[in-house]
Coordinates of N, CA and C in Angstrom, one line a residue:
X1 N -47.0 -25.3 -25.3 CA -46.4 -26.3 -24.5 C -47.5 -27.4 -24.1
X2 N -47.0 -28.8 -24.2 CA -47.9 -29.9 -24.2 C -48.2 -29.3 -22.5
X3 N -49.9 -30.3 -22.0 CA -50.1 -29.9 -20.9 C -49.5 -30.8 -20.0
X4 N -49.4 -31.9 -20.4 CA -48.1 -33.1 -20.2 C -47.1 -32.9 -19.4
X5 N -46.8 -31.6 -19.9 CA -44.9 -31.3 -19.1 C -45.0 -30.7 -18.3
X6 N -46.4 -29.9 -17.6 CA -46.7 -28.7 -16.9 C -46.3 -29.4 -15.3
X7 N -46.8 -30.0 -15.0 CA -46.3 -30.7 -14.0 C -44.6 -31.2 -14.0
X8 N -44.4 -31.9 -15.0 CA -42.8 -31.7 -14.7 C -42.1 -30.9 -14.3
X9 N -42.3 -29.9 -15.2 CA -41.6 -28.3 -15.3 C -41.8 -28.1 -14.0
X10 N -42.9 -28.2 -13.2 CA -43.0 -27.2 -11.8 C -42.3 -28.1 -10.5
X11 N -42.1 -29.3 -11.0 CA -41.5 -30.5 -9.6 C -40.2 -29.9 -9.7
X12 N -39.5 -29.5 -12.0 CA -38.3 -29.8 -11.2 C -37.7 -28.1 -10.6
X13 N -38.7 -26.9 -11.0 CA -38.7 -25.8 -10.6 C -38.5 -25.6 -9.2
X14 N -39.2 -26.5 -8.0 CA -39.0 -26.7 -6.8 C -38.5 -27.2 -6.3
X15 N -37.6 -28.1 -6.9 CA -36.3 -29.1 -6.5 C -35.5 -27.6 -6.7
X16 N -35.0 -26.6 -7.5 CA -34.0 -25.8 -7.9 C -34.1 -24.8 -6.7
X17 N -35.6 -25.0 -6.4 CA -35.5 -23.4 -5.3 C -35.0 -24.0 -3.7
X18 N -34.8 -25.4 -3.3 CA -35.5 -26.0 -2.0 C -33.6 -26.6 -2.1
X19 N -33.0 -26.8 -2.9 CA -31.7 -27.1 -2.8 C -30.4 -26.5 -2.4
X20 N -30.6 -24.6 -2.6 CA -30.1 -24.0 -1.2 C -29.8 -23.9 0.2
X21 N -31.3 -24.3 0.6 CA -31.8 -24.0 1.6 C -30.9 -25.3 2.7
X22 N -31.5 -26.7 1.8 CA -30.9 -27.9 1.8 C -29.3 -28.1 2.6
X23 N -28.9 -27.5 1.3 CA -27.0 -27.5 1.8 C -26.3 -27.0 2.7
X24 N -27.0 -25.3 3.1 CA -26.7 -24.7 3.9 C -26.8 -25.4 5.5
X25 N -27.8 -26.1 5.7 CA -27.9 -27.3 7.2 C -27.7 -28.7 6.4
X26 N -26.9 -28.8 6.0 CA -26.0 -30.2 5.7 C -26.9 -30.9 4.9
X27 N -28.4 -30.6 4.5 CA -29.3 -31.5 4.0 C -30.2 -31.8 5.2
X28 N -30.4 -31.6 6.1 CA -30.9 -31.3 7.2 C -31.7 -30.7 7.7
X29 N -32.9 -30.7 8.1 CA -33.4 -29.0 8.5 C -33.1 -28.7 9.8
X30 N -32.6 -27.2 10.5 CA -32.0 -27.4 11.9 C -33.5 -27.3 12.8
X31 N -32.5 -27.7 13.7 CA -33.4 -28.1 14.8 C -33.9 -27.2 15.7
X32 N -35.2 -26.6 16.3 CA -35.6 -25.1 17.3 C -35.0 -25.8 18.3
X33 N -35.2 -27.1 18.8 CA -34.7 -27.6 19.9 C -33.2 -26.6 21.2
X34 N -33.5 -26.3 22.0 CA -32.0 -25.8 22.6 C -30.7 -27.0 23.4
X35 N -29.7 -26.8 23.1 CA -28.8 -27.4 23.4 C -28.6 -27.0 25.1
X36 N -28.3 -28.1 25.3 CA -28.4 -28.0 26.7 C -27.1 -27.4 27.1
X37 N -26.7 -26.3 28.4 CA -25.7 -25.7 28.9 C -25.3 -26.2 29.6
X38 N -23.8 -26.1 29.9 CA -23.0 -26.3 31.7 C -23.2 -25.4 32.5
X39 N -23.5 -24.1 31.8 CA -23.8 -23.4 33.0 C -25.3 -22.8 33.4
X40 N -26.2 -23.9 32.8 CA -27.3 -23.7 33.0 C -27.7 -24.9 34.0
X41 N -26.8 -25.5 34.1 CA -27.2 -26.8 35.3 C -27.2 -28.2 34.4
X42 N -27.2 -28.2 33.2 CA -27.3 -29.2 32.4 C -26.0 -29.6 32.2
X43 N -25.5 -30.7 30.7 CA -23.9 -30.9 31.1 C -23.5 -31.2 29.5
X44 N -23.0 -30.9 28.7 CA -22.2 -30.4 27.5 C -22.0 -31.7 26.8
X45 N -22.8 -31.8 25.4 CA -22.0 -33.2 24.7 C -20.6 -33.3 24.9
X46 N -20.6 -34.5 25.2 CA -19.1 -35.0 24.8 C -18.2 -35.4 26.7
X47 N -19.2 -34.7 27.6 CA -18.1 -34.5 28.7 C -19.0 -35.8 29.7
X48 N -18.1 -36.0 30.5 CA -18.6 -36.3 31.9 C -18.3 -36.3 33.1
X49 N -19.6 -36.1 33.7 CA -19.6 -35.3 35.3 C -19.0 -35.8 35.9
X50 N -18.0 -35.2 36.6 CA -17.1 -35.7 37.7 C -17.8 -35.9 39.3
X51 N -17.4 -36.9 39.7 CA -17.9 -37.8 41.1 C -17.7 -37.1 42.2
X52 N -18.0 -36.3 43.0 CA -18.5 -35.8 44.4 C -17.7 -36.6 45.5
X53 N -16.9 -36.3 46.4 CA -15.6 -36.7 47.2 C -16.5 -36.2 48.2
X54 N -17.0 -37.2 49.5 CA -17.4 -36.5 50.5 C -16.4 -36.0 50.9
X55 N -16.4 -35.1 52.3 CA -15.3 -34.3 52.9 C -14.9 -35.4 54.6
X56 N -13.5 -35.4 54.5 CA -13.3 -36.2 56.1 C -13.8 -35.8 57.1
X57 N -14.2 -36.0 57.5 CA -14.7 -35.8 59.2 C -13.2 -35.7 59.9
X58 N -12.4 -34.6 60.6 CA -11.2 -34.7 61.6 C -12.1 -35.6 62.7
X59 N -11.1 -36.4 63.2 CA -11.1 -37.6 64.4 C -11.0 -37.0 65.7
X60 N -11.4 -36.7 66.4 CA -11.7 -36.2 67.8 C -10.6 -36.6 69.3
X61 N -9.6 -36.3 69.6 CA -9.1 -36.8 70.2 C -9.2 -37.0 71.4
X62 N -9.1 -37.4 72.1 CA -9.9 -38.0 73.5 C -9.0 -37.6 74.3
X63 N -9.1 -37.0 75.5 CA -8.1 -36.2 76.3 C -8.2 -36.9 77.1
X64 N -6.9 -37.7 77.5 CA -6.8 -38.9 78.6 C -6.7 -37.6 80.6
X65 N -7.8 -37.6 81.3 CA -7.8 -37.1 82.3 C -6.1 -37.2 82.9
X66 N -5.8 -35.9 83.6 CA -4.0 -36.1 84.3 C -4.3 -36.8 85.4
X67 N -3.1 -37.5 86.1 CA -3.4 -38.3 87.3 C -3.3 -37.6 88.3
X68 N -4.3 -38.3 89.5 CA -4.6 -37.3 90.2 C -3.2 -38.0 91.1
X69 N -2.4 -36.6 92.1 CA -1.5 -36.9 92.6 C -1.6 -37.5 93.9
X70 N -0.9 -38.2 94.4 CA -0.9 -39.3 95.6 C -1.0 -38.3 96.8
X71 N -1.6 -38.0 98.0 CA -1.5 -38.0 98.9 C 0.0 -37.9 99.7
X72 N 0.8 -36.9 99.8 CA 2.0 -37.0 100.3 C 1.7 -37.3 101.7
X73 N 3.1 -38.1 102.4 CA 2.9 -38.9 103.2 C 4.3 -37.9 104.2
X74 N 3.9 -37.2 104.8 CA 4.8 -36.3 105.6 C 6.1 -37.5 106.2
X75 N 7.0 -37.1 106.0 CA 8.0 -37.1 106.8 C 8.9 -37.2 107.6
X76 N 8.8 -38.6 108.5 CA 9.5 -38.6 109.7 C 10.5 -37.4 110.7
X77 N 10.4 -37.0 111.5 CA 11.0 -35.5 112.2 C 11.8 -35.9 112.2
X78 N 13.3 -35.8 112.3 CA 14.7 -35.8 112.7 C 15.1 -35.7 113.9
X79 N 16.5 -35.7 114.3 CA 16.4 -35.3 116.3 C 16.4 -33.9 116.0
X80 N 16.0 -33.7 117.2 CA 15.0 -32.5 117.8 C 16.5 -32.1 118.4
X81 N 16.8 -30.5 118.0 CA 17.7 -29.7 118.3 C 17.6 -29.5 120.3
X82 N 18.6 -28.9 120.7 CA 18.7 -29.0 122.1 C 18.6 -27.2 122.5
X83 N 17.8 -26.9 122.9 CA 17.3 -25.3 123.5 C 18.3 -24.8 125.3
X84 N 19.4 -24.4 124.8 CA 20.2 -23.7 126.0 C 20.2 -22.4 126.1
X85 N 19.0 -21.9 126.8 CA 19.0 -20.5 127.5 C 18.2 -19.9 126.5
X86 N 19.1 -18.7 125.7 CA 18.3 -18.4 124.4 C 18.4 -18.7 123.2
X87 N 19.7 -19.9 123.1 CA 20.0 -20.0 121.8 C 19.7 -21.7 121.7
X88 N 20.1 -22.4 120.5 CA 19.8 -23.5 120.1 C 21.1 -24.2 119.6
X89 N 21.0 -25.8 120.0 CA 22.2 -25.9 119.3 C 21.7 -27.1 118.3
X90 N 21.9 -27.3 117.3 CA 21.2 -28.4 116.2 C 22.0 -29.4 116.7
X91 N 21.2 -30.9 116.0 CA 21.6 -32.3 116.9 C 22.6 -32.8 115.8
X92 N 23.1 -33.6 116.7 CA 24.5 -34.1 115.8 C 23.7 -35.0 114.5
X93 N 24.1 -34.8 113.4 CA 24.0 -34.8 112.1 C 23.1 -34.6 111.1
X94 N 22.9 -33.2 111.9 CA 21.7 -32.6 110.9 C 22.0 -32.2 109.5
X95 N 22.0 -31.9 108.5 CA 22.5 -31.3 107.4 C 22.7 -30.3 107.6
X96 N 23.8 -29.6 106.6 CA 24.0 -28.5 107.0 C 23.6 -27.0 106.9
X97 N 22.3 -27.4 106.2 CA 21.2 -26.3 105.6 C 20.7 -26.0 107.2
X98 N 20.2 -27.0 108.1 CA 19.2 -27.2 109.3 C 20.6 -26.2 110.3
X99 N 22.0 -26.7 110.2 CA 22.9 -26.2 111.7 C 22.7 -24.5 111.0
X100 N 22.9 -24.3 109.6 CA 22.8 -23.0 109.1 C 21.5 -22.4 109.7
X101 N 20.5 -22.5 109.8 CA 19.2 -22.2 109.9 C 18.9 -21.6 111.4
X102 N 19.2 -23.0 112.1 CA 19.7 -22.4 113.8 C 20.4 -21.6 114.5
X103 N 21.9 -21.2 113.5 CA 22.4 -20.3 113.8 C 22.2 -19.1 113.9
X104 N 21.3 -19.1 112.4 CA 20.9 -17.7 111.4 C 19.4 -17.4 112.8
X105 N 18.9 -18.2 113.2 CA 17.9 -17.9 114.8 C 18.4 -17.7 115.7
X106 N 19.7 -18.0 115.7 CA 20.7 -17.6 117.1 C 20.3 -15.9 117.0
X107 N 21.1 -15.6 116.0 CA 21.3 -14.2 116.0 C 20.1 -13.1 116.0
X108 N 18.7 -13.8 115.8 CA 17.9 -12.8 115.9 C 17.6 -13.2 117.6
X109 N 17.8 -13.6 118.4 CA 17.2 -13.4 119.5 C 17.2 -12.1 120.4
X110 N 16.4 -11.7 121.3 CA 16.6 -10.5 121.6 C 16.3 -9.5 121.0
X111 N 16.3 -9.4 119.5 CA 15.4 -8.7 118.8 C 14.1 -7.8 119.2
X112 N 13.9 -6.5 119.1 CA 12.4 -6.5 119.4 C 11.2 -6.8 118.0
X113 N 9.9 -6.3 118.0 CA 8.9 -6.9 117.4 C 8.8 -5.8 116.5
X114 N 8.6 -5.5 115.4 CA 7.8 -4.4 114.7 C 7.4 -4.8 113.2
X115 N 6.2 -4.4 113.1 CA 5.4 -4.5 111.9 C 6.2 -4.2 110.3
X116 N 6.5 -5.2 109.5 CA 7.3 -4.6 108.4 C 8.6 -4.9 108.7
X117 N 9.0 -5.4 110.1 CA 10.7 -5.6 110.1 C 11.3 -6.7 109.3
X118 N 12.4 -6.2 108.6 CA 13.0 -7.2 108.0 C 12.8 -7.8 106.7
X119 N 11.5 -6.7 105.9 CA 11.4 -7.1 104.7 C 11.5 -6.1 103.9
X120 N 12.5 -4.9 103.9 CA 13.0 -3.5 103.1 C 14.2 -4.5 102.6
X121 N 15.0 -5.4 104.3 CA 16.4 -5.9 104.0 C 16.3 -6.9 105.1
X122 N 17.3 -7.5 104.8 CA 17.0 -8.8 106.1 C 18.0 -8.1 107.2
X123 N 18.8 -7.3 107.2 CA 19.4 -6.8 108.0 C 18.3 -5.4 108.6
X124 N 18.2 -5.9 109.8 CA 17.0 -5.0 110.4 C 16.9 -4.4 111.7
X125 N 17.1 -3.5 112.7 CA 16.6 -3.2 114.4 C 15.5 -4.3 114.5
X126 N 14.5 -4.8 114.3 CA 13.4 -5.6 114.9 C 12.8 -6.2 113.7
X127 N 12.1 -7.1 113.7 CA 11.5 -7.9 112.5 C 10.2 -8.3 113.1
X128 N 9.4 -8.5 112.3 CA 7.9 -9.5 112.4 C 8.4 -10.9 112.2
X129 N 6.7 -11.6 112.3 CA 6.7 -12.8 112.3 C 7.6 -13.6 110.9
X130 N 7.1 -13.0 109.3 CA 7.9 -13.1 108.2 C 9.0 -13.0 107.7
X131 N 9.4 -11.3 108.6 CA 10.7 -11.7 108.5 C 11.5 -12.1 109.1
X132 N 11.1 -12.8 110.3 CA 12.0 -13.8 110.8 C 11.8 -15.3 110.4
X133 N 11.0 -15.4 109.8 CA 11.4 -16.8 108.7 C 12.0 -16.4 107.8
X134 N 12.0 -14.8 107.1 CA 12.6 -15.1 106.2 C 14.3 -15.0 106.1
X135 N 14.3 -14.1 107.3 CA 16.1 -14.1 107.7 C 16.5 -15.5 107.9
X136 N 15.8 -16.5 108.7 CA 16.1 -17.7 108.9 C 16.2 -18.9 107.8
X137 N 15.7 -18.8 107.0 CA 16.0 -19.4 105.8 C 17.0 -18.9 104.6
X138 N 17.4 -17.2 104.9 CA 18.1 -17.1 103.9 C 19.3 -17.2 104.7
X139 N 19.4 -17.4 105.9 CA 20.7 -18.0 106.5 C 21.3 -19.0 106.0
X140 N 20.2 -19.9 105.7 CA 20.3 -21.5 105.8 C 20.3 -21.4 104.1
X141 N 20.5 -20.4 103.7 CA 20.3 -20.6 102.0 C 19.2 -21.2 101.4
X142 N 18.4 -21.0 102.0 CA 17.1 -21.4 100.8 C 16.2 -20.1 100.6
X143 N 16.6 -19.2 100.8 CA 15.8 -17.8 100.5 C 16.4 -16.9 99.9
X144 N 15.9 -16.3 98.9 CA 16.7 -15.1 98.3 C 16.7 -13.8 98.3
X145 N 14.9 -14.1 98.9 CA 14.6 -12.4 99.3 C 13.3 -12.9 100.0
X146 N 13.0 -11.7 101.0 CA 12.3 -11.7 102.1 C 10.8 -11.7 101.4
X147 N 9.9 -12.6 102.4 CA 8.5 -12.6 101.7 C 7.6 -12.5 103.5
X148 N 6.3 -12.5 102.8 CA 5.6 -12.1 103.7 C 4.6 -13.2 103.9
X149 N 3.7 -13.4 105.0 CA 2.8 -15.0 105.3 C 2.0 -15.3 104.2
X150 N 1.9 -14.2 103.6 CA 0.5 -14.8 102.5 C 1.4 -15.8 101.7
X151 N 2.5 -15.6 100.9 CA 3.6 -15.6 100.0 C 4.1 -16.6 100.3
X152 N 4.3 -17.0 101.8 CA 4.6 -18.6 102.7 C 3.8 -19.2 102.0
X153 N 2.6 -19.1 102.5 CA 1.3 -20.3 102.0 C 1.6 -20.9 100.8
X154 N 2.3 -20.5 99.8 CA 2.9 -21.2 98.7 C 4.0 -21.6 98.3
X155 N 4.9 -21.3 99.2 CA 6.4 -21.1 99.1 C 7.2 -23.0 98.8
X156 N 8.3 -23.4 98.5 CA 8.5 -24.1 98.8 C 7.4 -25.9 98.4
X157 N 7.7 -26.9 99.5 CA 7.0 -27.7 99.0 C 5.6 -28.2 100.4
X158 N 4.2 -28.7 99.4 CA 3.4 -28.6 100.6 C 3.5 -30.0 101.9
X159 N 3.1 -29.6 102.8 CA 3.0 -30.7 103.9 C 4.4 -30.2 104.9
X160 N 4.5 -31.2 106.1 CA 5.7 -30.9 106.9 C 6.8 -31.8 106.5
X161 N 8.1 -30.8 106.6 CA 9.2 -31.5 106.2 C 10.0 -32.2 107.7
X162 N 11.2 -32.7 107.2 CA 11.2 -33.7 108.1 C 12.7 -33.0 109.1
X163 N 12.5 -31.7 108.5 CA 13.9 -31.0 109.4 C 13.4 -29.8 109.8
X164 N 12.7 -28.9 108.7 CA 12.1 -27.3 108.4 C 10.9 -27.4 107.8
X165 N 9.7 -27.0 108.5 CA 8.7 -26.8 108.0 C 8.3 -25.1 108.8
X166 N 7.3 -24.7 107.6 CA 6.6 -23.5 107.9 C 5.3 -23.5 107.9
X167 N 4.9 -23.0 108.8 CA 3.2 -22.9 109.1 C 2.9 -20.8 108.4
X168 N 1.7 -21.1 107.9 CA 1.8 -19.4 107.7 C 0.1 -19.3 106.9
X169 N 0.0 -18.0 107.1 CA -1.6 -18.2 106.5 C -1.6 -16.6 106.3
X170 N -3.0 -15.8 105.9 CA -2.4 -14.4 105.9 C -2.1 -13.6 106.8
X171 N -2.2 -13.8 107.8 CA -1.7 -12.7 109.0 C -0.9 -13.4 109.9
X172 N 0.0 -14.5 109.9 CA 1.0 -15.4 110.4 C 1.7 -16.3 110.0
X173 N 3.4 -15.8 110.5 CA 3.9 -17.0 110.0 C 4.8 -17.6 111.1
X174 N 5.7 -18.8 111.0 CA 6.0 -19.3 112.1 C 6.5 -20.0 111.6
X175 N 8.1 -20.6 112.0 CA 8.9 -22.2 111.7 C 8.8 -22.6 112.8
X176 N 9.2 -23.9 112.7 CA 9.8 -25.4 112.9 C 10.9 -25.9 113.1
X177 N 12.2 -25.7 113.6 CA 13.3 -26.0 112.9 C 13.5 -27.2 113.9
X178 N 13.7 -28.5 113.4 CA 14.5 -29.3 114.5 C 13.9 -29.7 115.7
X179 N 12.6 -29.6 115.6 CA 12.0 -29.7 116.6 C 11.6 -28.2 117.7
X180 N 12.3 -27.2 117.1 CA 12.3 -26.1 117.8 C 11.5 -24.9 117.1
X181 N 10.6 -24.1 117.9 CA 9.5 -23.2 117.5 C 10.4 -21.9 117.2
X182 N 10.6 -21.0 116.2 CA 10.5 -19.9 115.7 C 10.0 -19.2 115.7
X183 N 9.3 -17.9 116.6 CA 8.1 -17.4 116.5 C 8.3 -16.4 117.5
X184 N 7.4 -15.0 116.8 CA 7.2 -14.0 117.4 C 6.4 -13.5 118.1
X185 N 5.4 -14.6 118.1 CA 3.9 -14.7 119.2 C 4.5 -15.1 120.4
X186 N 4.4 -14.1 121.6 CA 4.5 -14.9 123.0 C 4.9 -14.4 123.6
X187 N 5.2 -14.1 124.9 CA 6.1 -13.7 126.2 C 7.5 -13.7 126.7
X188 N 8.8 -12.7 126.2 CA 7.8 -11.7 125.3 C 8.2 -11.9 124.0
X189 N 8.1 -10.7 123.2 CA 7.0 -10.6 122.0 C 8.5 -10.6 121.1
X190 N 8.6 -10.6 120.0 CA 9.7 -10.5 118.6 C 10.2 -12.0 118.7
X191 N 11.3 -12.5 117.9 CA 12.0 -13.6 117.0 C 12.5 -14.4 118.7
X192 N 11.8 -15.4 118.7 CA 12.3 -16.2 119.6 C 12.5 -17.4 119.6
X193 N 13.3 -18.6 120.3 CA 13.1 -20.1 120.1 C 11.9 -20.4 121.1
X194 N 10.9 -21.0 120.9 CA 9.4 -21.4 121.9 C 9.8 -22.8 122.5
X195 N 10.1 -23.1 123.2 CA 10.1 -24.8 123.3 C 8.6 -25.1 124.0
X196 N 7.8 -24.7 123.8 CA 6.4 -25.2 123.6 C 6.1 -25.2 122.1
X197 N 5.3 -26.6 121.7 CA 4.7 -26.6 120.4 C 3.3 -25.8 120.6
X198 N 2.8 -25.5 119.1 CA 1.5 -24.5 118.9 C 0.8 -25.6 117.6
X199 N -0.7 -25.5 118.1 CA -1.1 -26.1 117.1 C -1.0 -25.0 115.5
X200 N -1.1 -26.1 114.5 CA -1.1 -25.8 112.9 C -2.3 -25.4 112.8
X201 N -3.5 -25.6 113.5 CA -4.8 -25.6 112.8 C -4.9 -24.1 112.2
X202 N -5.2 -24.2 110.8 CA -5.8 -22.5 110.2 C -4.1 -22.2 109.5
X203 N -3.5 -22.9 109.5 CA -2.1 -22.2 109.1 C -2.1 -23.6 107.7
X204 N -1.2 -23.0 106.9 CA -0.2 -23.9 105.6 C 0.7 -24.3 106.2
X205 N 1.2 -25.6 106.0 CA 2.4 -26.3 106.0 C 3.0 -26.3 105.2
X206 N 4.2 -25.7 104.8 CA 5.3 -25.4 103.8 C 6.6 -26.3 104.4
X207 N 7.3 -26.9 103.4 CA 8.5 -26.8 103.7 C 9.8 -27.0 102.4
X208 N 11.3 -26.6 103.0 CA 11.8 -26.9 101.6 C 12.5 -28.2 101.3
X209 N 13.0 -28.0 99.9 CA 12.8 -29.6 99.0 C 14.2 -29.8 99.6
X210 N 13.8 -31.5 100.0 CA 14.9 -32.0 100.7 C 15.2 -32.1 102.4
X211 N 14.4 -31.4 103.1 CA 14.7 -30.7 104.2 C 13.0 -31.1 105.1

């Protein structure tokens, strides 16, 4: 063989062996390089990252303070019932809750005193100070069952009413009716009409709605 061709022969010897290799990566040589991941923190030919939505803030609502309530302005007394002997007679045009009320104190008079009277049942031998308010208002229908002074202090509506009010605190209670005193404190002693007034000081003023 001419020495001429020795070089030919071996160029195109290595074209035959390198042309395999060639086709198998498209003509190409591949790449060591790594493809980047989505789940490596990187982000995948072909896609795109979607935009981040901050989050709403909820709006805070402002709690408008409640109003503070007015000062109730007690109301004017009515005529003052008329005190004959032991009993009472209500003044001409009282309502008829107030002539109920007077009557239902008619009948306790004379009564004697005892602790606990009159709140087992309003029908009683002797009553306390409570349960003779409370006989006297469930006369007059505004009571449904018998309560005791503590139970006054909230009863009903606050301040003096302008027919029936009740004074009461924990160890006393005592009406009003008409101008006329209700009460078991005094000389002597159990459910009587007082035509002397007593101060309020240390007691609640209760009375009921309308009255």
């Amino acid at each position: 063989m001419p020495k001429r061709l020795v070089p030919l022969i071996t160029a195109l010897l290595l074209a035959v062996v390198s042309a395999p290799a060639a086709a198998s990566t498209g003509g190409i040589a591949a790449s060591t390089t790594p493809m980047p991941s989505a789940s490596a923190g990187g982000t995948a030919y072909g896609s795109v990252p979607l935009p981040k939505h901050p989050r709403k803030r909820k709006k805070r609502r402002r709690r408008t303070p409640a109003p503070t309530p007015a000062p109730q302005t007690p109301a004017a007394p009515g005529p003052a019932a008329v005190l004959t002997g032991p009993t009472a007679a209500a003044p001409a045009g009282a309502p008829a809750a107030v002539k109920l009320a007077i009557a239902a104190g008619n009948q306790l008079q004379g009564f004697p005193y005892r602790f606990g009277g009159g709140h087992a049942s309003f029908k009683d031998t002797a009553y306390d100070c409570s349960g003779t308010v409370s006989y006297m208002l469930h006369g007059a229908g505004l009571l449904a069952g018998p309560l005791d002074s503590t139970r006054f202090m909230t009863w009903g509506l606050p301040g003096p009413g302008r027919w029936i009010t009740i004074y009461a605190n924990a160890g006393h209670a005592y009406a009003v009716v008409a101008g006329l005193r209700l009460d078991t404190s005094g000389s002597p002693s159990g459910p009587r009409w007082r035509p002397l007034p007593r101060s309020g000081a240390g007691f609640t003023a209760r009375h009921p709605a309308g009255f």
